[in-house]
Coordinates of C-alpha atoms in Angstrom, one line a residue:
Chain Z
M1 CA 0.0 0.0 0.0
S2 CA 1.4 3.4 -0.9
I3 CA 2.0 6.0 1.7
L4 CA -0.6 8.2 0.2
E5 CA -3.2 5.6 1.0
Y6 CA -2.1 4.9 4.5
N7 CA -4.5 7.2 6.3
G8 CA -7.3 7.2 3.7
G9 CA -9.6 10.1 2.7
V10 CA -11.0 11.9 -0.3
V11 CA -11.5 15.5 -1.3
L12 CA -13.8 16.7 -4.0
A13 CA -14.5 20.1 -5.5
M14 CA -17.1 21.3 -7.9
A15 CA -17.8 24.5 -9.7
G16 CA -21.3 26.0 -10.3
K17 CA -22.7 29.3 -11.4
K18 CA -21.0 32.0 -9.3
C19 CA -20.4 29.4 -6.6
V20 CA -18.1 26.6 -5.7
A21 CA -18.3 23.7 -3.3
I22 CA -15.6 21.6 -1.8
A23 CA -16.1 18.5 0.2
S24 CA -14.1 16.0 2.1
D25 CA -14.8 12.8 4.0
K26 CA -14.1 12.5 7.7
R27 CA -12.3 9.2 8.2
F28 CA -8.8 9.1 9.7
G29 CA -7.3 5.6 9.8
S30 CA -4.2 3.6 10.2
N31 CA -4.4 1.1 7.3
Y32 CA -7.6 -0.9 8.0
L33 CA -8.1 0.5 11.5
T34 CA -10.3 3.6 11.8
I35 CA -9.0 5.9 14.5
S36 CA -11.2 8.9 14.1
M37 CA -14.5 9.6 12.3
N38 CA -14.2 13.4 12.7
F39 CA -11.1 14.4 10.7
P40 CA -12.2 16.7 7.9
K41 CA -9.5 17.6 5.5
L42 CA -10.6 21.1 4.5
Y43 CA -9.0 24.4 5.5
Q44 CA -10.6 27.7 5.0
A45 CA -7.9 29.9 3.7
T46 CA -9.9 33.2 3.2
D47 CA -13.5 34.1 3.3
K48 CA -13.9 32.8 -0.3
T49 CA -11.2 30.2 -0.7
F50 CA -10.7 26.7 0.7
I51 CA -7.9 24.1 0.4
G52 CA -8.6 20.4 0.8
F53 CA -5.8 18.0 1.4
S54 CA -6.0 14.2 0.9
G55 CA -3.2 11.9 1.7
L56 CA -0.9 11.4 4.7
A57 CA -2.6 13.0 7.7
T58 CA 0.5 14.4 9.3
D59 CA 1.4 16.3 6.2
V60 CA -2.2 17.5 5.9
Q61 CA -1.9 19.0 9.4
T62 CA 1.5 20.5 8.8
L63 CA 0.6 22.0 5.5
I64 CA -2.5 23.6 6.9
E65 CA -0.3 25.3 9.5
K66 CA 2.3 26.3 6.9
F67 CA -0.3 27.8 4.6
R68 CA -1.9 29.7 7.5
F69 CA 1.6 31.3 8.0
H70 CA 1.9 32.3 4.4
I71 CA -1.7 33.5 4.0
N72 CA -1.4 35.7 7.1
M73 CA 1.9 37.2 5.9
Y74 CA 0.3 37.8 2.5
R75 CA -2.7 39.5 4.1
M76 CA -0.6 41.8 6.2
N77 CA 1.9 42.7 3.4
E78 CA -0.6 43.2 0.6
E79 CA -3.5 44.4 2.7
R80 CA -6.0 42.2 0.9
D81 CA -6.9 38.5 0.9
I82 CA -5.1 36.1 -1.4
E83 CA -6.9 35.2 -4.6
P84 CA -7.6 31.5 -5.3
N85 CA -5.3 31.2 -8.3
T86 CA -2.5 32.9 -6.5
L87 CA -3.0 30.5 -3.6
A88 CA -3.0 27.6 -6.0
H89 CA 0.4 28.7 -7.3
L90 CA 1.7 29.2 -3.7
V91 CA 0.6 25.7 -2.9
S92 CA 2.2 24.3 -6.0
S93 CA 5.5 26.1 -5.3
T94 CA 5.6 24.9 -1.7
L95 CA 5.1 21.3 -2.8
Y96 CA 7.7 21.5 -5.5
E97 CA 10.3 22.9 -3.1
R98 CA 10.2 19.4 -1.7
R99 CA 10.5 17.7 -5.1
F100 CA 12.8 15.0 -3.9
A101 CA 11.4 14.4 -0.4
P102 CA 7.8 15.4 -1.0
Y103 CA 4.8 16.0 1.2
F104 CA 2.5 13.1 0.7
V105 CA -0.6 15.1 0.0
E106 CA -2.7 15.8 -3.0
P107 CA -4.4 19.1 -2.5
I108 CA -7.3 20.9 -4.2
V109 CA -7.8 24.6 -4.0
A110 CA -11.3 25.9 -4.6
G111 CA -12.6 29.4 -4.3
L112 CA -14.3 32.4 -5.8
D113 CA -12.1 35.0 -7.5
K114 CA -12.6 38.7 -7.2
N115 CA -15.4 38.6 -9.7
N116 CA -17.0 35.7 -7.7
D117 CA -16.3 33.3 -10.6
P118 CA -15.5 29.8 -9.4
F119 CA -12.0 28.5 -9.5
I120 CA -10.9 24.9 -8.9
C121 CA -7.4 23.5 -9.0
G122 CA -6.3 20.0 -8.3
M123 CA -2.7 19.1 -7.7
D124 CA -0.4 16.1 -7.3
L125 CA 2.1 15.6 -4.5
I126 CA 4.8 17.6 -6.2
G127 CA 2.7 20.5 -7.3
C128 CA 1.5 19.8 -10.8
T129 CA -1.6 21.9 -11.2
T130 CA -4.7 21.0 -13.2
M131 CA -7.3 23.8 -13.4
N132 CA -10.5 22.0 -14.2
Y133 CA -13.6 24.0 -15.0
D134 CA -16.0 21.4 -13.7
F135 CA -14.8 19.3 -10.8
S136 CA -11.7 17.9 -9.3
A137 CA -11.1 14.9 -7.0
T138 CA -8.2 13.4 -5.1
G139 CA -7.7 10.7 -2.5
T140 CA -8.2 7.0 -2.2
G141 CA -11.7 7.1 -3.7
E142 CA -10.6 9.3 -6.6
D143 CA -11.7 6.8 -9.3
Q144 CA -15.1 6.4 -7.8
L145 CA -15.4 10.2 -7.4
Y146 CA -14.6 10.9 -11.1
G147 CA -17.0 8.2 -12.1
I148 CA -20.0 9.6 -10.2
C149 CA -19.1 13.3 -10.9
E150 CA -19.2 12.8 -14.6
P151 CA -23.0 12.2 -14.9
L152 CA -24.0 14.3 -11.9
W153 CA -22.2 17.5 -12.9
Q154 CA -23.8 20.0 -15.3
P155 CA -22.6 23.5 -16.2
N156 CA -24.2 26.5 -14.4
L157 CA -25.5 24.7 -11.3
E158 CA -27.1 27.0 -8.7
P159 CA -25.7 26.8 -5.2
E160 CA -28.4 24.4 -3.8
E161 CA -28.2 22.2 -6.9
L162 CA -24.4 22.2 -6.6
F163 CA -24.7 21.2 -2.9
E164 CA -26.9 18.3 -3.8
A165 CA -24.6 17.1 -6.6
I166 CA -21.5 17.3 -4.6
S167 CA -23.1 15.6 -1.6
Q168 CA -24.5 12.8 -3.7
A169 CA -21.2 12.3 -5.4
I170 CA -19.1 12.1 -2.2
M171 CA -21.5 9.9 -0.3
S172 CA -21.8 7.4 -3.2
A173 CA -18.1 7.3 -3.9
T174 CA -17.0 6.9 -0.3
N175 CA -19.6 4.1 0.1
R176 CA -17.6 2.2 -2.5
D177 CA -14.2 2.9 -1.0
C178 CA -13.2 1.2 2.3
M179 CA -10.5 3.8 3.1
S180 CA -12.8 6.8 3.2
G181 CA -16.2 7.7 4.5
W182 CA -17.7 8.1 7.9
G183 CA -19.6 11.3 6.8
A184 CA -18.7 14.3 4.8
V185 CA -18.1 18.0 5.3
V186 CA -19.3 20.2 2.5
N187 CA -18.2 23.9 2.3
N188 CA -20.4 25.7 -0.2
T189 CA -19.2 29.1 -1.1
R190 CA -21.4 31.3 -3.1
E191 CA -21.6 34.9 -4.0
S192 CA -24.3 35.9 -1.5
D193 CA -23.5 34.1 1.6
H194 CA -21.5 31.3 2.9
A195 CA -23.5 28.1 3.5
Y196 CA -21.8 25.6 5.7
A197 CA -23.2 22.1 6.2
E198 CA -21.8 19.4 8.3
D199 CA -23.1 15.9 8.5
P200 CA -21.5 13.7 11.2
H201 CA -23.5 10.6 10.5
G202 CA -23.6 10.7 6.7
L203 CA -27.3 11.5 6.7
I204 CA -27.2 14.1 4.0
G205 CA -26.9 11.6 1.3
L206 CA -29.9 9.7 2.7
L207 CA -32.0 12.8 2.9
L208 CA -31.3 13.8 -0.7
V209 CA -31.9 10.4 -2.1
R210 CA -35.2 9.8 -0.5
Q211 CA -38.3 11.6 -1.6
I212 CA -40.1 13.9 0.7
N213 CA -43.8 13.4 0.7
A214 CA -46.4 15.9 1.8
V215 CA -46.6 14.9 5.4
R216 CA -42.9 15.3 5.9
I217 CA -42.9 18.6 4.0
E218 CA -45.1 20.1 6.6
T219 CA -42.8 19.0 9.4
L220 CA -39.9 20.6 7.6
H221 CA -41.9 23.7 7.0
L222 CA -42.6 24.1 10.7
Y223 CA -39.0 23.8 11.6
A224 CA -38.0 26.2 8.9
K225 CA -40.5 28.7 10.2
L226 CA -39.2 28.4 13.7
L227 CA -35.7 28.8 12.5
T228 CA -36.0 31.6 10.0
D229 CA -39.3 33.2 10.9
Q230 CA -40.3 33.3 7.3
S231 CA -43.9 32.9 6.3
L232 CA -44.7 29.4 5.1
A233 CA -45.5 30.5 1.6
D234 CA -42.0 31.8 1.1
V235 CA -40.1 28.7 2.0
S236 CA -39.4 26.4 -0.8
I237 CA -38.2 22.9 -0.5
R238 CA -34.6 23.7 -1.3
N239 CA -34.6 26.5 1.3
I240 CA -35.9 24.1 3.9
M241 CA -33.3 21.6 3.2
T242 CA -30.5 24.1 3.2
V243 CA -31.8 25.7 6.4
A244 CA -32.3 22.5 8.2
V245 CA -28.9 21.3 7.2
R246 CA -27.3 24.5 8.4
H247 CA -28.6 24.1 11.9
R248 CA -27.0 20.9 12.9
E249 CA -28.8 20.3 16.2
V250 CA -32.2 20.8 14.7
F251 CA -31.3 18.6 11.7
Y252 CA -31.5 15.4 13.6
D253 CA -34.9 16.3 14.9
V254 CA -36.0 17.0 11.4
V255 CA -34.7 13.8 10.1
S256 CA -36.1 11.7 12.9
S257 CA -39.5 13.3 12.6
C258 CA -39.5 12.6 8.9
G259 CA -39.0 9.0 9.8
M260 CA -35.8 8.6 7.9
Chain Q
M1 CA 34.3 65.8 23.1
A2 CA 31.8 63.3 21.7
R3 CA 33.4 63.2 18.3
R4 CA 35.9 60.5 19.1
Y5 CA 33.4 58.1 20.4
D6 CA 30.4 58.4 18.1
A7 CA 31.9 56.9 15.0
R8 CA 31.3 53.3 16.1
T9 CA 28.2 52.1 17.7
T10 CA 29.9 49.4 19.6
I11 CA 32.0 51.6 21.8
F12 CA 31.2 53.3 25.1
S13 CA 32.2 56.9 25.7
P14 CA 34.1 57.8 28.8
E15 CA 30.9 59.0 30.4
G16 CA 29.4 55.6 29.8
R17 CA 27.1 56.6 26.9
L18 CA 26.5 55.0 23.5
Y19 CA 26.3 58.0 21.2
Q20 CA 25.0 56.2 18.2
V21 CA 22.0 55.1 20.1
E22 CA 21.4 58.6 21.4
Y23 CA 21.7 60.0 18.0
A24 CA 19.2 57.5 16.8
M25 CA 16.8 58.7 19.4
E26 CA 17.5 62.3 18.3
A27 CA 16.5 61.3 14.7
I28 CA 13.2 60.0 16.1
S29 CA 12.4 63.2 17.9
H30 CA 12.0 64.8 14.5
A31 CA 9.4 62.3 13.4
G32 CA 5.6 62.6 13.8
T33 CA 4.2 61.9 17.2
A34 CA 2.6 58.6 18.0
L35 CA 0.9 57.9 21.3
G36 CA -0.9 55.0 22.8
I37 CA -3.3 54.8 25.7
L38 CA -4.3 51.6 27.6
A39 CA -8.0 51.5 28.6
T40 CA -9.9 48.9 30.5
D41 CA -11.6 47.5 27.4
G42 CA -9.1 48.3 24.7
I43 CA -6.2 50.3 23.5
V44 CA -6.0 53.3 21.2
I45 CA -3.0 54.4 19.1
A46 CA -3.1 57.8 17.5
A47 CA -0.3 59.1 15.3
E48 CA 0.4 62.2 13.3
K49 CA 1.9 61.8 9.9
K50 CA 3.7 64.5 8.1
V51 CA 3.0 64.6 4.4
T52 CA 5.3 67.1 2.8
S53 CA 3.8 67.6 -0.7
K54 CA 0.5 67.6 -2.3
L55 CA 2.0 65.7 -5.2
L56 CA 2.6 62.7 -3.0
E57 CA 0.2 59.9 -3.9
Q58 CA -2.1 59.4 -1.0
S59 CA -2.8 55.8 -0.8
V60 CA -4.9 53.9 1.6
T61 CA -2.0 52.3 3.3
S62 CA -0.9 53.7 6.6
E63 CA 2.5 55.0 7.4
K64 CA 2.4 55.1 11.1
I65 CA 0.2 52.3 12.4
Y66 CA 0.7 48.7 11.4
L67 CA -0.8 45.3 12.1
L68 CA 1.8 42.9 13.4
N69 CA -0.4 39.9 14.1
S70 CA -4.1 39.3 14.6
N71 CA -3.7 40.4 18.2
V72 CA -1.0 43.1 18.1
I73 CA -0.7 46.5 16.4
C74 CA 2.1 49.0 16.6
G75 CA 2.6 52.7 16.1
V76 CA 5.9 53.9 14.6
A77 CA 8.1 57.0 15.0
G78 CA 11.3 57.4 13.2
I79 CA 12.9 56.4 9.9
T80 CA 10.1 54.7 7.9
S81 CA 12.4 52.4 6.0
D82 CA 14.0 51.0 9.2
A83 CA 10.5 50.6 10.6
N84 CA 9.4 48.5 7.5
I85 CA 12.3 46.0 8.1
L86 CA 11.5 45.6 11.7
I87 CA 7.8 45.3 11.1
N88 CA 8.3 42.5 8.6
V89 CA 10.6 40.7 11.0
A90 CA 8.0 41.1 13.8
R91 CA 5.3 39.7 11.5
R92 CA 7.5 36.7 10.7
Y93 CA 8.3 36.0 14.3
A94 CA 4.6 36.1 15.2
Q95 CA 3.7 33.7 12.4
Q96 CA 6.6 31.4 13.2
Y97 CA 5.3 31.2 16.8
L98 CA 1.8 30.5 15.5
F99 CA 3.2 27.7 13.3
S100 CA 5.1 26.1 16.1
F101 CA 2.6 26.5 18.9
D102 CA -0.7 26.9 17.2
D103 CA -1.4 29.9 19.4
D104 CA -1.0 33.7 19.1
I105 CA 2.3 35.0 20.4
P106 CA 2.0 36.7 23.8
V107 CA 2.5 40.4 23.3
E108 CA 5.5 40.7 25.6
Q109 CA 7.4 37.9 23.8
L110 CA 7.0 39.6 20.5
V111 CA 8.2 42.9 22.0
Q112 CA 11.2 41.1 23.5
R113 CA 12.2 39.4 20.3
L114 CA 12.2 42.6 18.4
C115 CA 14.1 44.4 21.2
D116 CA 16.7 41.7 21.3
L117 CA 17.2 42.3 17.6
K118 CA 17.5 46.0 18.1
Q119 CA 20.0 45.4 21.0
G120 CA 22.2 43.3 18.7
Y121 CA 22.7 46.3 16.5
T122 CA 24.1 48.3 19.5
Q123 CA 26.6 45.7 20.5
Y124 CA 28.0 43.8 17.6
G125 CA 28.4 43.9 13.9
G126 CA 29.4 47.6 13.6
L127 CA 26.1 48.5 12.0
R128 CA 24.1 51.5 13.0
P129 CA 21.1 51.0 15.2
F130 CA 17.6 51.2 13.8
G131 CA 16.2 54.7 14.0
V132 CA 12.7 53.7 15.1
S133 CA 10.7 53.7 18.3
F134 CA 7.6 51.6 18.5
I135 CA 4.5 51.6 20.6
Y136 CA 3.0 48.1 20.7
A137 CA -0.7 47.5 21.6
G138 CA -1.9 44.0 22.0
Y139 CA -4.1 41.5 23.7
D140 CA -3.4 38.0 24.9
N141 CA -5.1 35.5 27.1
Y142 CA -2.5 35.7 29.8
F143 CA -2.2 39.4 30.6
G144 CA -5.1 41.0 28.7
F145 CA -4.6 44.3 27.0
Q146 CA -1.0 45.6 27.1
L147 CA 0.9 48.6 25.9
Y148 CA 4.7 48.6 25.4
R149 CA 7.2 51.1 24.2
S150 CA 10.6 50.3 22.7
D151 CA 13.5 52.5 21.5
P152 CA 16.6 52.0 19.4
S153 CA 18.6 50.9 22.4
G154 CA 16.5 47.8 22.7
N155 CA 15.0 48.8 26.0
Y156 CA 11.3 48.4 26.4
G157 CA 8.8 49.0 29.1
G158 CA 5.1 48.4 29.8
W159 CA 3.1 51.6 30.0
K160 CA -0.4 52.8 30.7
A161 CA 0.0 55.6 28.3
A162 CA 3.1 56.3 26.2
C163 CA 4.2 58.7 23.5
I164 CA 7.1 58.7 21.0
G165 CA 8.3 61.1 18.3
A166 CA 8.2 64.9 18.3
N167 CA 7.0 66.7 21.4
N168 CA 6.8 63.4 23.2
A169 CA 7.9 64.9 26.6
G170 CA 5.0 67.5 26.4
A171 CA 2.5 64.8 25.4
Q172 CA 3.7 62.5 28.1
S173 CA 3.1 65.1 30.8
L174 CA -0.3 65.9 29.4
L175 CA -1.1 62.2 29.4
K176 CA 0.1 61.9 33.0
Q177 CA -2.3 64.7 34.1
D178 CA -5.4 63.4 32.4
Y179 CA -5.0 59.6 32.5
K180 CA -6.9 57.6 35.0
D181 CA -6.7 53.9 35.7
D182 CA -10.3 53.0 34.9
I183 CA -10.4 55.0 31.7
T184 CA -12.7 53.4 29.0
L185 CA -11.8 53.1 25.4
K186 CA -14.2 55.9 24.4
E187 CA -12.6 58.3 26.9
A188 CA -9.1 57.1 25.8
K189 CA -9.9 58.0 22.2
E190 CA -11.0 61.5 23.2
L191 CA -7.9 61.9 25.4
A192 CA -5.7 60.7 22.5
A193 CA -7.2 63.2 20.1
K194 CA -6.9 66.0 22.6
V195 CA -3.3 65.3 23.4
L196 CA -2.4 64.9 19.8
S197 CA -4.0 68.2 18.9
K198 CA -2.0 70.0 21.5
T199 CA 1.3 68.4 20.6
M200 CA 0.9 68.9 16.9
D201 CA 0.5 72.6 17.3
S202 CA 2.1 73.7 20.6
T203 CA 2.8 77.3 19.6
T204 CA -0.7 78.5 18.9
L205 CA -4.0 77.1 20.0
N206 CA -5.9 78.9 17.4
S207 CA -9.0 76.8 16.9
E208 CA -9.0 77.2 13.2
K209 CA -5.4 76.2 12.8
R210 CA -6.2 73.2 14.9
M211 CA -9.0 72.3 12.7
Y212 CA -6.9 72.6 9.7
C213 CA -4.2 70.4 11.2
L214 CA -6.5 67.7 12.4
S215 CA -8.6 67.1 9.4
G216 CA -8.3 63.5 8.5
G217 CA -8.7 63.8 4.8
R218 CA -6.2 65.3 2.4
E219 CA -8.8 67.1 0.2
T220 CA -10.3 68.9 3.1
V221 CA -7.0 70.2 4.2
I222 CA -6.1 71.6 0.8
A223 CA -9.5 73.1 0.3
S224 CA -9.4 75.0 3.6
V225 CA -6.2 76.7 2.7
I226 CA -6.7 77.4 -1.0
H227 CA -10.2 78.7 -0.7
R228 CA -9.6 80.8 2.3
K229 CA -6.7 83.0 1.4
I230 CA -7.2 85.0 4.5
H231 CA -5.6 82.3 6.5
F232 CA -2.3 82.5 4.7
E233 CA -1.4 85.4 6.9
R234 CA -2.0 83.4 10.1
F235 CA -0.1 80.5 8.7
S236 CA 2.8 82.5 7.5
T237 CA 4.2 82.9 10.9
M238 CA 4.8 79.2 11.1
W239 CA 5.3 78.3 7.5
K240 CA 6.9 81.1 5.6
C241 CA 7.4 78.9 2.6
V242 CA 3.7 78.3 2.3
V243 CA 2.9 82.0 1.6
A244 CA 5.6 82.1 -1.1
N245 CA 4.5 78.9 -2.8
P246 CA 1.0 77.8 -1.8
S247 CA 1.4 74.5 -3.5
L248 CA 4.0 73.4 -1.0
L249 CA 2.0 72.8 2.2
F250 CA 2.8 71.0 5.3
S251 CA -0.5 69.2 5.7
Y252 CA -0.8 67.3 8.9
L253 CA -2.8 64.2 8.8
V254 CA -3.8 61.9 11.7
E255 CA -3.9 58.2 11.9
F256 CA -6.1 56.5 14.5
A257 CA -6.4 52.8 15.4
T258 CA -8.0 50.9 18.2
I259 CA -7.7 47.3 19.4
Q260 CA -10.5 45.8 21.5
L261 CA -12.5 42.6 22.0
N262 CA -15.8 42.1 20.2
A263 CA -18.8 40.3 21.6
E264 CA -17.4 36.9 20.9
G265 CA -14.2 37.6 22.7
K266 CA -12.2 37.9 19.5
V267 CA -9.6 40.6 19.2
V268 CA -10.6 43.3 16.7
Y269 CA -8.3 45.8 15.2
N270 CA -9.7 48.9 13.6
L271 CA -7.6 51.4 11.6
Y272 CA -9.8 54.4 11.1
K273 CA -10.4 55.7 7.6
P274 CA -10.2 59.5 7.0
D275 CA -13.9 60.1 7.2
E276 CA -14.1 58.1 10.5
I277 CA -11.3 60.3 11.9
D278 CA -13.2 63.4 10.7
A279 CA -16.3 62.2 12.4
L280 CA -14.4 61.5 15.6
L281 CA -12.7 64.9 15.6
K282 CA -16.0 66.7 14.9
E283 CA -17.6 64.9 17.8
L284 CA -14.9 66.2 20.0
N285 CA -15.0 69.7 18.6
L286 CA -11.5 69.5 17.5
G287 CA -12.2 70.1 13.8
G288 CA -12.3 67.7 10.9
N289 CA -14.5 69.6 8.6
S290 CA -13.3 71.8 5.7
T291 CA -16.5 73.8 5.4
E292 CA -16.3 75.1 9.0
E293 CA -17.4 78.7 9.3
E294 CA -14.6 81.2 10.1
A295 CA -13.7 81.0 13.8
S296 CA -13.0 84.1 15.8

């Protein structure tokens, strides 16, 4: 088994219309043994940019701290946040500096540039960048991810549609890969706000797959109303799901009352 | 008498003085004033920057107050190029600490490391000392809000209110009179603005000239002089060159910054923009508005 597969894990990023989403699984293991089920591999670099690292966990942690250093220095010197393509090049140079004793990580940089257009860049362990316009996947379940992303992705997805697509993709792929899984973290960055959803028990995939019938919609409506104080007429299904997912504690109640 | 001993920084004089270090402090006393005041719920740093030409490109970046880390800011007085080097070094130290310990550097440690560097330039290498004094304002979980002052010798001290740069002795005595231990951040801001207004213009306390001096925005300063030719006479006593050539003005601008905790207990640094400074000064009746009616 290669050292890149020792701890397991996957990272996936997808681009939509004026939005971008990045997701990682939460497994941290030592070969076949699962040590932690709460080890997300994403790092929020700036308000609009994320880096996800798959591969050897110690290098993931060290590189997160190393990039925090560089991003803070950049912000103080240039008095602005780093752009995603600049960050991608920084990550690439940092990895190539260790060309002959590399960090065993394969990162993905995903973010919105200053025009809020999506930017995704996947890399190998020595910094070769591939700037895909649609999606990018790395990790032990890379093949499965590419397989499921291909039919699920379409151009110009809205933020909620993108969220569904990326969640479906990562849940399905990690189900077919023994070295990754145990839930997913999806960071969905859009122009208007920053939606953040966390799903400790991998339930998002279930919710999205199953249909919601009329009875359950009412329950969700009630919760949404309580949470957001909007009138029932305003709340669409997508909003309910996004809202419910955002409030983690309530989410379990919602799911259990829906009988899922 | 001093001539023989000031050529090299690494030599003591017979009286036990380091002349290069003292000359560095002399250089700083010509620079714009910077002062810091420690309040119970935050710290304010105010600084006066001297812009010598209206041709100079006024950018948004500050010249006197800098962010060193997410929990520490500093005010500068002295040679700006020396200051830039030290600020970059301080930023790297703070990030290196964050990288090693995953925690923000305690304020005093950052001050110490920078002062150790400054001290090195007074003892070995034969290089001249840095011609900069700093006022550091920061917060950490161990000692709360802290204010430090350092000088080219590498000495530093913790202060409740401190001042560096031109007229710093006068400002220090003013601060001593008006400072009280339980001062709030709001009162500290007022005190800082008042002291700064007095030190910037210690010869006359003409309210109009004070207004002119303290306007935070460059445009307002120029407008008040060019459109009101009558004021040239009053200004001529101080700035003879101004009457001869109105385009060459000494326009005094102020920088203001505060550091405090927000509702979630996170450290927040606020470098005031020109209109915010104007608003603050207007509130305190110290000026800040170019369309003021003529004062008596």
